């Protein structure tokens, strides 16, 4: 049973008085994998480093299983961190990298050997103990870094963009493997990434961060389908965010209009490309096709409204559309935002 | 199938540079080495009339040669050890900590090399005279210690700075205390470059002449100081040549050792390369 609680944690860096994390709270349940997702500078890595003990919070409290760890040094925390750059010790071979932490804990040599071999087997590197770090590929190095943390059986596993330095193919394979291992070991995990694919495919819950604050905490499918703020809507997946005005229940923008049952005033209409139907129109068109891209399985139509606002629509038959054609737009699912919060969803 | 051979143009400029450099570096060494093993070499002969070890026997039979060799080795070892003891923690602090006046203090180690060295030594000698350090072993140690500061601060600072902070954090993460991180991670990572700095300090101290002469003479006589007096006072060239060859031995051994623990990149890293 390992529960991580973060309560009202803030971090202000003295240089430039930057508030990197601002009154952040989160509870990670036992065996849960939570992704901290956000753009660069959103405070997600700082938060992870505070949980790991490498940064001191300016205020707030952190507990693991009810025990206050806020001011506990990293070497005394029951956490294991996997770094983006792997941070393997290049003057040691794989076995020594994994055994170092166990030796510090004065584990018997036979037990060290057994545990190192077991964890190498777990990450698919059985027999690699005598290899030097420099002899390993990027993916293998990342597996060793993961094994180095896992061999100590930490209560909380911290992953700091562990796949960022790997190529796309390897990244996809490794994230599946890491998720499998995490679920098999039922280890509570906090995972930082700026890759939404990683977050959506791995996480039990996603925390979308911006400027050190939480924008939304939800299951991946909820974050994708029901973003609570325009920032989340724009950050997760591809979203058309059309700024316009509502009058008498009609949203309008540069010749395009659609019913929107909210009070009059400015609003942002959010429509996913896959929820926007297009039809070729010789008269009464609401937009003009700018470019059509055929991806084989589907097509993506870039179109412009009358004021050059760009909108994307996913179509199953891209061959039906050509640049310069007039089209009408029919959204199947919309959300609307005003003052940074959702005001309508249909 | 025909094969095409691409002839690279001969780089005459490079060849000329290599030849000139070789002559400038190797020729004096060959001349000194030849003189050391020469019994008779009279003008205008191009090669010695008689080779032999006569002057080696005469030189090594002198008690002052052996005492100066012992003195030089003791001094170089003591100075290098003390320099490492003082400078390495300081270098770590310069590399890892941010404190007021850090940059000024760091650059102040260059100051000793920014003036004509002899003027600085004379000024220090004046102070040492009042402290009764002139003509003492520890006086020479102190003056030579100043000469090692640049290598033993600047190179290790670059070495410590080049150690990935994430490696140190990863060690703390698995349970290592800050001291254990230093011994098990930082030092082995920076080790080869620090070994280069220690080597340079040892060799530099072993060959240091001005400070040893000004502060130590006549009571403390190192091998280079003895060599100078031989060259100045003896009309026989071979004595100086034999001592020169003797002076090569420690640096030769040190370089052989260095090749085992230091790769060429360590020197480059030490200078920020």
Coordinates of C-alpha atoms in Angstrom, one line a residue:
Chain A
X1 CA 0.0 0.0 0.0
X2 CA 1.8 3.1 -1.2
X3 CA 0.0 6.4 -1.5
X4 CA 1.6 9.6 -2.4
X5 CA -0.1 12.8 -1.2
X6 CA 1.0 16.3 -2.3
X7 CA -0.7 19.1 -0.5
X8 CA -0.5 22.8 -1.5
X9 CA 3.1 22.5 -2.7
X10 CA 4.7 25.6 -4.1
X11 CA 8.2 26.2 -5.4
X12 CA 9.6 29.6 -5.9
X13 CA 13.1 29.8 -7.4
X14 CA 15.1 32.6 -5.9
X15 CA 16.7 33.5 -9.2
X16 CA 14.2 35.8 -10.9
X17 CA 11.6 34.9 -8.3
X18 CA 10.0 32.4 -10.6
X19 CA 7.0 30.5 -9.2
X20 CA 7.6 27.1 -10.9
X21 CA 4.9 25.2 -8.9
X22 CA 1.9 27.0 -7.5
X23 CA -0.2 25.5 -4.7
X24 CA -0.3 22.1 -6.3
X25 CA -2.2 19.2 -4.7
X26 CA -2.5 15.6 -5.9
X27 CA -3.1 12.2 -4.4
X28 CA -1.7 9.2 -6.2
X29 CA -3.4 5.9 -5.2
X30 CA -1.7 2.6 -4.5
X31 CA -0.5 1.1 -7.8
X32 CA -1.7 4.0 -9.9
X33 CA 0.2 5.5 -12.7
X34 CA -0.3 9.3 -12.9
X35 CA 1.1 11.3 -15.7
X36 CA 2.1 15.0 -15.3
X37 CA 1.6 16.4 -18.7
X38 CA 2.3 20.0 -19.8
X39 CA 4.5 22.1 -22.0
X40 CA 8.1 23.1 -21.2
X41 CA 8.1 25.4 -18.1
X42 CA 4.8 24.1 -16.8
X43 CA 6.5 22.9 -13.6
X44 CA 6.0 19.2 -14.0
X45 CA 9.7 18.3 -13.7
X46 CA 10.2 20.6 -10.8
X47 CA 7.3 18.9 -9.0
X48 CA 8.7 15.4 -9.7
X49 CA 12.1 16.5 -8.5
X50 CA 10.5 17.8 -5.3
X51 CA 8.9 14.4 -4.8
X52 CA 12.3 12.8 -5.4
X53 CA 13.9 15.2 -2.9
X54 CA 16.1 17.0 -5.3
X55 CA 14.3 20.3 -4.9
X56 CA 12.9 21.7 -1.6
X57 CA 9.4 23.0 -1.7
X58 CA 8.9 26.6 -0.7
X59 CA 5.7 25.7 1.0
X60 CA 3.3 22.7 1.3
X61 CA 3.6 19.1 2.4
X62 CA 4.3 15.7 0.8
X63 CA 3.6 12.4 2.4
X64 CA 4.1 8.8 1.4
X65 CA 1.8 6.4 3.3
X66 CA 1.1 9.1 5.7
X67 CA 4.8 9.8 6.5
X68 CA 5.9 13.3 5.9
X69 CA 8.8 13.4 3.4
X70 CA 8.8 17.1 2.7
X71 CA 12.2 17.7 4.1
X72 CA 13.7 14.2 3.9
X73 CA 16.9 14.0 1.8
X74 CA 16.7 12.0 -1.4
X75 CA 18.8 9.1 -0.1
X76 CA 16.3 8.5 2.7
X77 CA 13.1 8.6 0.6
X78 CA 11.3 5.5 -0.5
X79 CA 11.3 6.7 -4.1
X80 CA 13.1 5.6 -7.2
X81 CA 13.8 8.0 -10.0
X82 CA 14.4 7.2 -13.7
X83 CA 16.1 10.2 -15.4
X84 CA 15.6 11.4 -18.9
X85 CA 19.4 11.2 -19.6
X86 CA 19.5 7.7 -18.0
X87 CA 22.2 8.9 -15.7
X88 CA 23.9 5.6 -15.6
X89 CA 27.4 5.5 -14.0
X90 CA 29.7 4.9 -16.9
X91 CA 32.6 3.7 -14.8
X92 CA 30.6 0.7 -13.6
X93 CA 29.1 -2.2 -15.6
X94 CA 25.4 -3.0 -15.6
X95 CA 25.6 -5.3 -12.6
X96 CA 27.5 -2.7 -10.5
X97 CA 25.0 0.0 -11.5
X98 CA 22.2 -2.2 -10.2
X99 CA 24.1 -3.5 -7.2
X100 CA 25.2 -0.1 -5.9
X101 CA 22.0 0.8 -4.0
X102 CA 21.7 -2.7 -2.6
X103 CA 25.3 -2.6 -1.3
X104 CA 24.5 0.7 0.4
X105 CA 21.7 -1.1 2.1
X106 CA 24.2 -3.8 3.2
X107 CA 22.3 -6.6 1.4
X108 CA 24.2 -9.9 1.4
X109 CA 26.2 -10.5 -1.8
X110 CA 24.2 -13.7 -2.7
X111 CA 20.9 -11.8 -2.3
X112 CA 22.3 -8.8 -4.4
X113 CA 23.2 -11.3 -7.2
X114 CA 19.7 -12.9 -7.0
X115 CA 17.8 -9.6 -7.1
X116 CA 20.0 -8.0 -9.8
X117 CA 19.5 -11.0 -12.0
X118 CA 15.8 -11.1 -11.4
X119 CA 15.3 -7.5 -12.3
X120 CA 17.5 -7.7 -15.4
X121 CA 15.3 -10.6 -16.4
X122 CA 12.2 -8.4 -15.7
X123 CA 13.4 -5.7 -18.1
X124 CA 14.5 -8.2 -20.7
X125 CA 18.3 -7.8 -20.2
X126 CA 19.1 -11.2 -18.7
X127 CA 22.8 -11.9 -19.1
X128 CA 23.8 -8.2 -19.6
X129 CA 25.3 -7.8 -16.1
X130 CA 28.9 -7.8 -17.3
X131 CA 28.3 -5.3 -20.1
X132 CA 29.6 -1.8 -19.8
X133 CA 27.1 1.0 -20.1
X134 CA 28.8 2.4 -23.2
X135 CA 28.2 -1.0 -25.0
X136 CA 24.4 -0.7 -24.6
X137 CA 21.9 1.0 -27.0
X138 CA 19.8 3.9 -25.9
X139 CA 16.8 1.6 -25.3
X140 CA 18.9 -0.9 -23.3
X141 CA 20.4 2.0 -21.2
X142 CA 16.9 3.1 -20.4
X143 CA 15.9 -0.4 -19.3
X144 CA 19.0 -0.5 -17.1
X145 CA 18.0 2.9 -15.6
X146 CA 14.5 1.5 -14.9
X147 CA 16.0 -1.7 -13.4
X148 CA 18.3 0.3 -11.2
X149 CA 15.3 1.9 -9.6
X150 CA 13.1 -1.2 -9.5
X151 CA 15.8 -3.4 -7.9
X152 CA 15.4 -1.3 -4.7
X153 CA 11.7 -1.9 -4.6
X154 CA 10.7 1.7 -4.1
X155 CA 7.3 2.6 -2.8
X156 CA 7.0 5.3 -5.5
X157 CA 8.5 5.2 -8.9
X158 CA 9.3 8.5 -10.5
X159 CA 9.8 8.7 -14.3
X160 CA 11.2 12.0 -15.7
X161 CA 10.6 11.9 -19.4
X162 CA 12.3 8.6 -19.6
X163 CA 11.7 8.1 -23.3
X164 CA 12.5 11.6 -24.6
X165 CA 15.9 10.7 -25.9
X166 CA 14.7 7.6 -27.8
X167 CA 13.4 7.3 -31.4
X168 CA 9.7 7.0 -32.0
X169 CA 9.6 3.3 -32.6
X170 CA 11.6 2.4 -29.5
X171 CA 9.6 4.9 -27.5
X172 CA 6.4 3.2 -28.4
X173 CA 7.8 -0.3 -27.5
X174 CA 9.3 0.8 -24.3
X175 CA 6.3 2.6 -23.0
X176 CA 4.2 -0.6 -23.4
X177 CA 6.9 -2.6 -21.6
X178 CA 7.2 0.0 -18.8
X179 CA 3.4 0.0 -18.4
X180 CA 3.4 -3.9 -18.3
X181 CA 6.1 -3.9 -15.6
X182 CA 4.4 -1.2 -13.6
X183 CA 1.1 -3.1 -13.6
X184 CA 2.7 -6.4 -12.9
X185 CA 4.5 -4.9 -9.8
X186 CA 1.6 -2.7 -8.9
X187 CA 4.0 0.1 -8.2
X188 CA 2.7 3.6 -7.6
X189 CA 4.2 5.7 -10.3
X190 CA 4.4 9.4 -11.1
X191 CA 5.4 10.0 -14.7
X192 CA 6.5 13.3 -16.3
X193 CA 6.1 13.8 -20.0
X194 CA 5.3 16.4 -22.5
X195 CA 4.3 13.8 -25.0
X196 CA 0.5 13.4 -25.0
X197 CA 0.6 10.0 -26.8
X198 CA 2.6 8.7 -23.9
X199 CA 0.3 10.1 -21.3
X200 CA -2.9 9.0 -23.1
X201 CA -1.6 5.4 -23.7
X202 CA 0.1 4.8 -20.3
X203 CA -1.7 6.8 -17.5
X204 CA -4.5 5.8 -15.2
X205 CA -4.9 9.5 -14.7
X206 CA -3.4 12.6 -16.4
X207 CA -2.6 15.9 -14.6
X208 CA -2.4 18.6 -17.2
X209 CA -0.2 21.4 -15.9
X210 CA 0.3 25.0 -17.0
X211 CA 2.4 27.7 -15.3
X212 CA 2.9 25.5 -12.2
X213 CA -0.9 24.9 -11.7
X214 CA -3.3 22.1 -12.4
X215 CA -5.5 22.7 -15.4
X216 CA -7.3 19.3 -15.2
X217 CA -6.9 15.9 -13.5
X218 CA -8.9 13.1 -15.1
X219 CA -8.7 9.8 -16.8
X220 CA -7.0 10.0 -20.3
X221 CA -10.3 9.5 -22.2
X222 CA -12.0 12.2 -20.1
X223 CA -9.2 14.6 -20.6
X224 CA -9.4 14.0 -24.4
X225 CA -13.1 14.0 -24.7
X226 CA -14.1 16.6 -22.1
X227 CA -11.3 19.1 -21.7
X228 CA -12.2 21.5 -18.9
X229 CA -10.3 24.5 -20.2
X230 CA -9.4 25.9 -23.7
X231 CA -5.7 25.3 -22.8
X232 CA -6.3 21.5 -22.2
X233 CA -8.5 21.4 -25.3
X234 CA -5.7 22.9 -27.4
X235 CA -2.9 20.9 -25.7
X236 CA -4.4 17.4 -25.9
X237 CA -4.7 16.1 -29.4
X238 CA -5.7 18.4 -32.3
X239 CA -8.6 20.8 -31.6
X240 CA -10.1 23.6 -33.6
X241 CA -10.5 26.5 -31.3
X242 CA -12.7 29.2 -33.0
X243 CA -13.0 32.5 -31.2
X244 CA -16.4 34.1 -32.0
X245 CA -19.5 35.7 -30.5
X246 CA -22.8 34.3 -29.3
X247 CA -26.0 36.2 -29.9
X248 CA -29.5 34.9 -29.4
X249 CA -28.2 31.3 -29.0
X250 CA -26.2 31.4 -32.3
X251 CA -22.4 31.3 -32.3
X252 CA -21.0 33.1 -35.3
X253 CA -17.6 33.7 -36.7
X254 CA -16.7 35.1 -40.2
X255 CA -19.7 33.7 -42.0
X256 CA -19.8 30.4 -40.1
X257 CA -22.6 30.0 -37.5
X258 CA -23.9 27.2 -35.4
X259 CA -26.5 27.0 -32.6
X260 CA -25.0 27.4 -29.1
X261 CA -27.4 27.6 -26.2
X262 CA -25.5 29.9 -23.9
X263 CA -25.8 33.6 -22.9
X264 CA -24.7 36.3 -25.3
X265 CA -21.1 37.3 -25.4
X266 CA -17.7 36.1 -26.6
X267 CA -17.0 32.4 -26.7
X268 CA -14.5 29.9 -28.0
X269 CA -16.0 27.0 -29.9
X270 CA -14.0 23.8 -29.7
X271 CA -14.4 21.0 -32.3
X272 CA -12.2 18.0 -32.9
X273 CA -11.2 17.4 -36.6
X274 CA -12.7 14.0 -36.4
X275 CA -16.1 15.5 -35.1
X276 CA -16.4 17.9 -38.0
X277 CA -18.3 16.9 -41.1
X278 CA -17.7 18.7 -44.4
X279 CA -19.8 18.9 -47.5
X280 CA -18.9 20.5 -50.8
X281 CA -21.1 23.5 -51.4
X282 CA -21.3 25.6 -54.5
X283 CA -23.5 28.2 -52.8
X284 CA -23.7 29.4 -49.2
X285 CA -20.3 28.0 -48.3
X286 CA -18.9 28.7 -44.8
X287 CA -15.2 28.1 -45.7
X288 CA -12.8 27.3 -48.5
X289 CA -10.6 24.3 -48.8
X290 CA -6.9 25.3 -48.5
X291 CA -5.1 22.0 -48.6
X292 CA -6.0 18.3 -48.6
X293 CA -3.6 15.7 -47.1
X294 CA -4.2 12.0 -47.8
X295 CA -2.8 9.8 -45.0
X296 CA -4.0 6.6 -46.6
X297 CA -6.3 5.6 -43.8
X298 CA -8.0 9.0 -43.7
X299 CA -7.5 12.5 -45.0
X300 CA -7.1 15.9 -43.4
X301 CA -8.7 18.9 -44.9
X302 CA -7.3 22.3 -44.0
X303 CA -9.8 25.0 -44.6
X304 CA -10.1 28.7 -44.1
X305 CA -13.2 30.6 -42.8
X306 CA -13.9 33.9 -44.5
X307 CA -11.5 35.8 -42.2
X308 CA -8.6 33.3 -42.8
X309 CA -9.2 31.5 -39.5
X310 CA -7.8 28.0 -40.1
X311 CA -9.9 24.9 -39.3
X312 CA -9.0 21.2 -39.7
X313 CA -11.4 18.4 -40.5
X314 CA -10.8 14.7 -40.7
X315 CA -12.5 13.0 -43.7
X316 CA -12.7 9.4 -44.8
X317 CA -12.7 10.3 -48.5
X318 CA -10.1 13.0 -49.1
X319 CA -10.4 12.5 -52.9
X320 CA -13.8 14.3 -52.7
X321 CA -12.1 17.6 -51.8
X322 CA -9.9 19.9 -53.7
X323 CA -8.1 23.2 -52.8
X324 CA -10.3 26.2 -53.5
X325 CA -13.6 24.4 -53.1
X326 CA -16.4 26.0 -51.0
X327 CA -17.6 23.8 -48.1
X328 CA -20.1 23.8 -45.3
X329 CA -19.3 22.7 -41.8
X330 CA -21.4 20.4 -39.6
X331 CA -19.9 19.6 -36.2
X332 CA -21.1 16.5 -34.5
X333 CA -19.7 17.3 -31.0
X334 CA -18.8 20.7 -29.7
X335 CA -17.7 22.4 -26.5
X336 CA -17.7 26.0 -25.7
X337 CA -15.5 28.0 -23.4
X338 CA -15.8 31.5 -21.8
X339 CA -13.4 33.1 -19.3
X340 CA -11.2 29.9 -19.4
X341 CA -14.0 27.5 -18.3
X342 CA -16.3 25.2 -20.2
X343 CA -19.8 26.7 -20.6
X344 CA -21.4 24.1 -22.9
X345 CA -20.8 20.7 -24.2
X346 CA -22.9 18.7 -26.8
Chain B
X1 CA 35.9 -4.1 -63.4
X2 CA 38.4 -1.3 -63.1
X3 CA 39.5 0.3 -59.9
X4 CA 40.1 4.0 -59.7
X5 CA 42.9 5.2 -57.4
X6 CA 42.5 8.7 -56.1
X7 CA 45.8 10.2 -55.4
X8 CA 45.8 12.7 -52.5
X9 CA 48.0 15.7 -53.2
X10 CA 51.1 15.8 -51.0
X11 CA 50.8 18.2 -48.2
X12 CA 54.2 19.9 -48.4
X13 CA 53.3 22.6 -45.8
X14 CA 52.4 19.9 -43.3
X15 CA 55.5 17.9 -44.0
X16 CA 57.7 21.1 -43.6
X17 CA 56.0 21.9 -40.3
X18 CA 56.5 18.3 -39.0
X19 CA 60.2 18.3 -40.0
X20 CA 60.8 21.7 -38.4
X21 CA 58.9 20.8 -35.2
X22 CA 60.8 17.5 -35.0
X23 CA 64.1 19.3 -35.4
X24 CA 63.3 21.9 -32.8
X25 CA 62.0 19.3 -30.3
X26 CA 64.2 16.3 -31.0
X27 CA 67.5 17.8 -32.0
X28 CA 68.3 19.4 -28.6
X29 CA 67.3 16.1 -26.9
X30 CA 69.6 14.1 -29.2
X31 CA 72.5 16.5 -28.6
X32 CA 72.1 16.4 -24.8
X33 CA 71.6 12.6 -24.8
X34 CA 74.7 12.2 -26.9
X35 CA 76.8 14.4 -24.6
X36 CA 75.7 12.4 -21.6
X37 CA 77.2 9.2 -23.1
X38 CA 80.3 10.8 -24.5
X39 CA 83.8 10.5 -23.1
X40 CA 85.5 12.6 -25.7
X41 CA 84.0 14.9 -28.3
X42 CA 86.4 17.6 -29.7
X43 CA 85.7 20.3 -32.3
X44 CA 85.4 20.0 -35.3
X45 CA 84.2 16.3 -35.2
X46 CA 80.5 15.9 -36.0
X47 CA 80.2 12.7 -33.9
X48 CA 82.0 12.0 -30.5
X49 CA 85.4 10.4 -30.7
X50 CA 84.7 8.2 -27.7
X51 CA 81.4 7.0 -26.2
X52 CA 81.3 5.8 -22.6
X53 CA 79.9 6.0 -19.1
X54 CA 82.9 7.8 -17.5
X55 CA 80.9 10.9 -16.6
X56 CA 78.0 8.8 -15.3
X57 CA 80.3 7.1 -12.9
X58 CA 81.8 10.4 -11.8
X59 CA 78.4 12.2 -11.5
X60 CA 76.7 9.3 -9.6
X61 CA 79.7 9.0 -7.3
X62 CA 78.9 12.5 -5.9
X63 CA 77.0 12.7 -2.7
X64 CA 75.4 16.0 -3.6
X65 CA 73.8 14.5 -6.7
X66 CA 72.1 11.7 -4.7
X67 CA 71.0 14.1 -1.9
X68 CA 69.5 16.5 -4.6
X69 CA 67.6 13.7 -6.3
X70 CA 66.2 12.7 -2.9
X71 CA 65.4 16.3 -2.1
X72 CA 63.7 16.9 -5.5
X73 CA 61.5 13.7 -5.2
X74 CA 60.6 14.5 -1.6
X75 CA 59.7 18.1 -2.5
X76 CA 57.7 17.2 -5.6
X77 CA 55.8 14.5 -3.7
X78 CA 55.1 16.8 -0.7
X79 CA 54.0 19.7 -2.8
X80 CA 51.8 17.6 -5.0
X81 CA 50.2 15.9 -2.0
X82 CA 49.6 19.2 -0.1
X83 CA 48.4 20.8 -3.3
X84 CA 45.9 18.0 -3.9
X85 CA 44.8 18.2 -0.2
X86 CA 44.1 22.0 -0.4
X87 CA 43.1 22.4 -4.0
X88 CA 40.8 19.5 -4.8
X89 CA 38.1 20.4 -2.1
X90 CA 38.5 24.0 -3.2
X91 CA 38.0 23.0 -6.9
X92 CA 34.9 21.0 -6.0
X93 CA 33.5 24.1 -4.2
X94 CA 34.3 26.3 -7.2
X95 CA 32.6 23.7 -9.5
X96 CA 29.5 23.0 -7.4
X97 CA 28.8 25.9 -5.1
X98 CA 27.7 29.5 -5.7
X99 CA 29.2 31.9 -3.1
X100 CA 29.9 35.6 -3.1
X101 CA 33.2 36.5 -4.8
X102 CA 33.4 33.1 -6.4
X103 CA 34.5 34.4 -9.9
X104 CA 37.0 36.9 -8.5
X105 CA 38.6 34.3 -6.3
X106 CA 38.6 31.8 -9.1
X107 CA 40.4 34.2 -11.5
X108 CA 42.8 35.3 -8.7
X109 CA 44.6 31.9 -9.2
X110 CA 45.7 33.2 -12.6
X111 CA 47.2 36.3 -10.9
X112 CA 50.4 34.4 -10.0
X113 CA 50.9 33.7 -13.6
X114 CA 50.0 37.2 -14.8
X115 CA 53.3 38.9 -13.6
X116 CA 56.9 38.2 -14.3
X117 CA 57.4 35.3 -12.1
X118 CA 60.8 36.3 -10.8
X119 CA 59.5 39.7 -9.5
X120 CA 56.8 37.8 -7.6
X121 CA 59.3 35.4 -6.1
X122 CA 61.6 38.2 -4.9
X123 CA 58.6 39.9 -3.2
X124 CA 57.7 36.6 -1.5
X125 CA 61.3 36.0 -0.6
X126 CA 61.2 39.3 1.3
X127 CA 58.3 38.0 3.4
X128 CA 59.9 34.6 3.9
X129 CA 63.1 36.3 5.1
X130 CA 61.1 37.8 8.0
X131 CA 59.4 34.5 8.7
X132 CA 62.8 32.6 8.8
X133 CA 61.7 30.4 5.9
X134 CA 64.6 31.2 3.6
X135 CA 66.9 28.2 3.2
X136 CA 64.3 25.8 4.6
X137 CA 62.5 22.8 3.2
X138 CA 59.0 24.2 4.1
X139 CA 59.9 27.5 2.5
X140 CA 60.5 25.8 -0.8
X141 CA 57.4 23.7 -0.3
X142 CA 55.3 26.9 0.1
X143 CA 56.8 28.7 -2.9
X144 CA 56.3 25.7 -5.1
X145 CA 52.8 25.2 -3.8
X146 CA 51.9 28.6 -5.3
X147 CA 53.1 27.4 -8.7
X148 CA 50.8 24.4 -8.6
X149 CA 47.6 26.3 -7.8
X150 CA 46.7 27.1 -11.4
X151 CA 46.8 23.4 -12.6
X152 CA 45.3 22.0 -9.4
X153 CA 42.4 24.4 -9.3
X154 CA 41.5 25.1 -12.9
X155 CA 41.8 21.6 -14.3
X156 CA 39.9 19.8 -11.5
X157 CA 37.2 22.5 -11.6
X158 CA 36.6 21.7 -15.3
X159 CA 36.7 18.0 -14.4
X160 CA 34.1 18.3 -11.6
X161 CA 31.9 20.6 -13.8
X162 CA 31.9 18.0 -16.6
X163 CA 30.5 15.3 -14.3
X164 CA 26.8 15.0 -15.1
X165 CA 24.8 16.2 -12.1
X166 CA 22.1 13.6 -12.9
X167 CA 24.6 10.9 -12.2
X168 CA 25.2 12.3 -8.7
X169 CA 21.5 12.7 -8.2
X170 CA 20.9 9.1 -9.3
X171 CA 23.4 8.0 -6.7
X172 CA 21.6 9.9 -4.0
X173 CA 18.3 8.5 -5.2
X174 CA 19.5 4.9 -4.6
X175 CA 20.6 5.8 -1.0
X176 CA 24.2 7.3 -1.2
X177 CA 25.1 10.1 1.2
X178 CA 26.7 13.3 -0.3
X179 CA 30.1 12.1 0.8
X180 CA 29.5 8.6 -0.7
X181 CA 28.4 10.2 -3.9
X182 CA 31.7 12.2 -4.1
X183 CA 33.8 9.1 -3.5
X184 CA 31.9 6.6 -5.6
X185 CA 30.6 8.7 -8.5
X186 CA 32.1 12.2 -8.8
X187 CA 35.7 11.3 -8.1
X188 CA 35.8 8.2 -10.4
X189 CA 34.2 10.3 -13.2
X190 CA 36.6 13.2 -12.7
X191 CA 39.5 10.9 -11.8
X192 CA 41.4 10.7 -15.0
X193 CA 41.4 14.5 -15.5
X194 CA 42.4 15.0 -11.9
X195 CA 45.2 12.5 -12.4
X196 CA 46.3 14.6 -15.3
X197 CA 46.4 17.7 -13.1
X198 CA 48.3 15.9 -10.3
X199 CA 50.8 14.6 -12.9
X200 CA 51.3 18.1 -14.3
X201 CA 51.8 19.4 -10.8
X202 CA 54.4 16.8 -9.9
X203 CA 56.4 17.2 -13.1
X204 CA 56.1 21.0 -12.8
X205 CA 57.3 21.0 -9.2
X206 CA 60.1 18.5 -10.0
X207 CA 61.5 20.8 -12.6
X208 CA 60.9 24.1 -10.8
X209 CA 64.1 26.0 -10.5
X210 CA 63.6 29.7 -9.8
X211 CA 61.7 29.4 -6.5
X212 CA 63.8 26.5 -5.3
X213 CA 67.0 28.5 -6.0
X214 CA 65.8 31.8 -4.6
X215 CA 64.2 30.5 -1.4
X216 CA 66.1 27.2 -0.8
X217 CA 69.7 27.8 -1.9
X218 CA 72.2 26.9 -0.6
X219 CA 70.8 24.7 2.1
X220 CA 68.0 23.1 0.0
X221 CA 69.4 22.0 -3.3
X222 CA 67.2 20.3 -5.8
X223 CA 68.4 18.5 -8.9
X224 CA 67.6 21.3 -11.3
X225 CA 69.4 23.8 -9.0
X226 CA 72.4 21.5 -8.9
X227 CA 72.3 21.1 -12.6
X228 CA 72.4 24.9 -13.0
X229 CA 75.4 25.2 -10.7
X230 CA 77.1 22.4 -12.6
X231 CA 76.5 24.1 -15.9
X232 CA 77.7 27.4 -14.5
X233 CA 80.7 26.3 -12.6
X234 CA 82.0 23.3 -14.5
X235 CA 83.7 23.6 -17.9
X236 CA 82.8 19.9 -18.6
X237 CA 79.5 19.7 -20.6
X238 CA 79.0 16.1 -19.7
X239 CA 78.1 16.8 -16.1
X240 CA 75.1 18.9 -17.1
X241 CA 74.1 16.5 -19.8
X242 CA 74.1 13.5 -17.4
X243 CA 72.0 15.5 -14.9
X244 CA 69.6 16.4 -17.7
X245 CA 69.1 12.8 -18.6
X246 CA 68.7 12.0 -14.9
X247 CA 66.0 14.7 -14.8
X248 CA 64.1 13.0 -17.6
X249 CA 63.7 9.8 -15.7
X250 CA 60.9 10.8 -13.2
X251 CA 58.8 12.5 -15.9
X252 CA 59.3 9.5 -18.2
X253 CA 58.0 7.2 -15.5
X254 CA 55.2 9.6 -14.7
X255 CA 54.2 9.7 -18.3
X256 CA 54.3 6.0 -18.6
X257 CA 52.0 5.8 -15.6
X258 CA 49.8 8.5 -17.0
X259 CA 49.2 6.6 -20.2
X260 CA 47.7 3.8 -18.1
X261 CA 45.2 6.0 -16.2
X262 CA 44.8 9.1 -18.3
X263 CA 43.7 9.2 -21.8
X264 CA 44.4 12.2 -24.0
X265 CA 40.8 13.4 -23.7
X266 CA 41.3 14.0 -20.0
X267 CA 43.8 16.7 -20.6
X268 CA 41.4 18.3 -23.1
X269 CA 38.5 18.1 -20.7
X270 CA 40.7 19.6 -18.0
X271 CA 41.1 22.7 -20.2
X272 CA 37.4 22.7 -21.0
X273 CA 37.7 20.8 -24.2

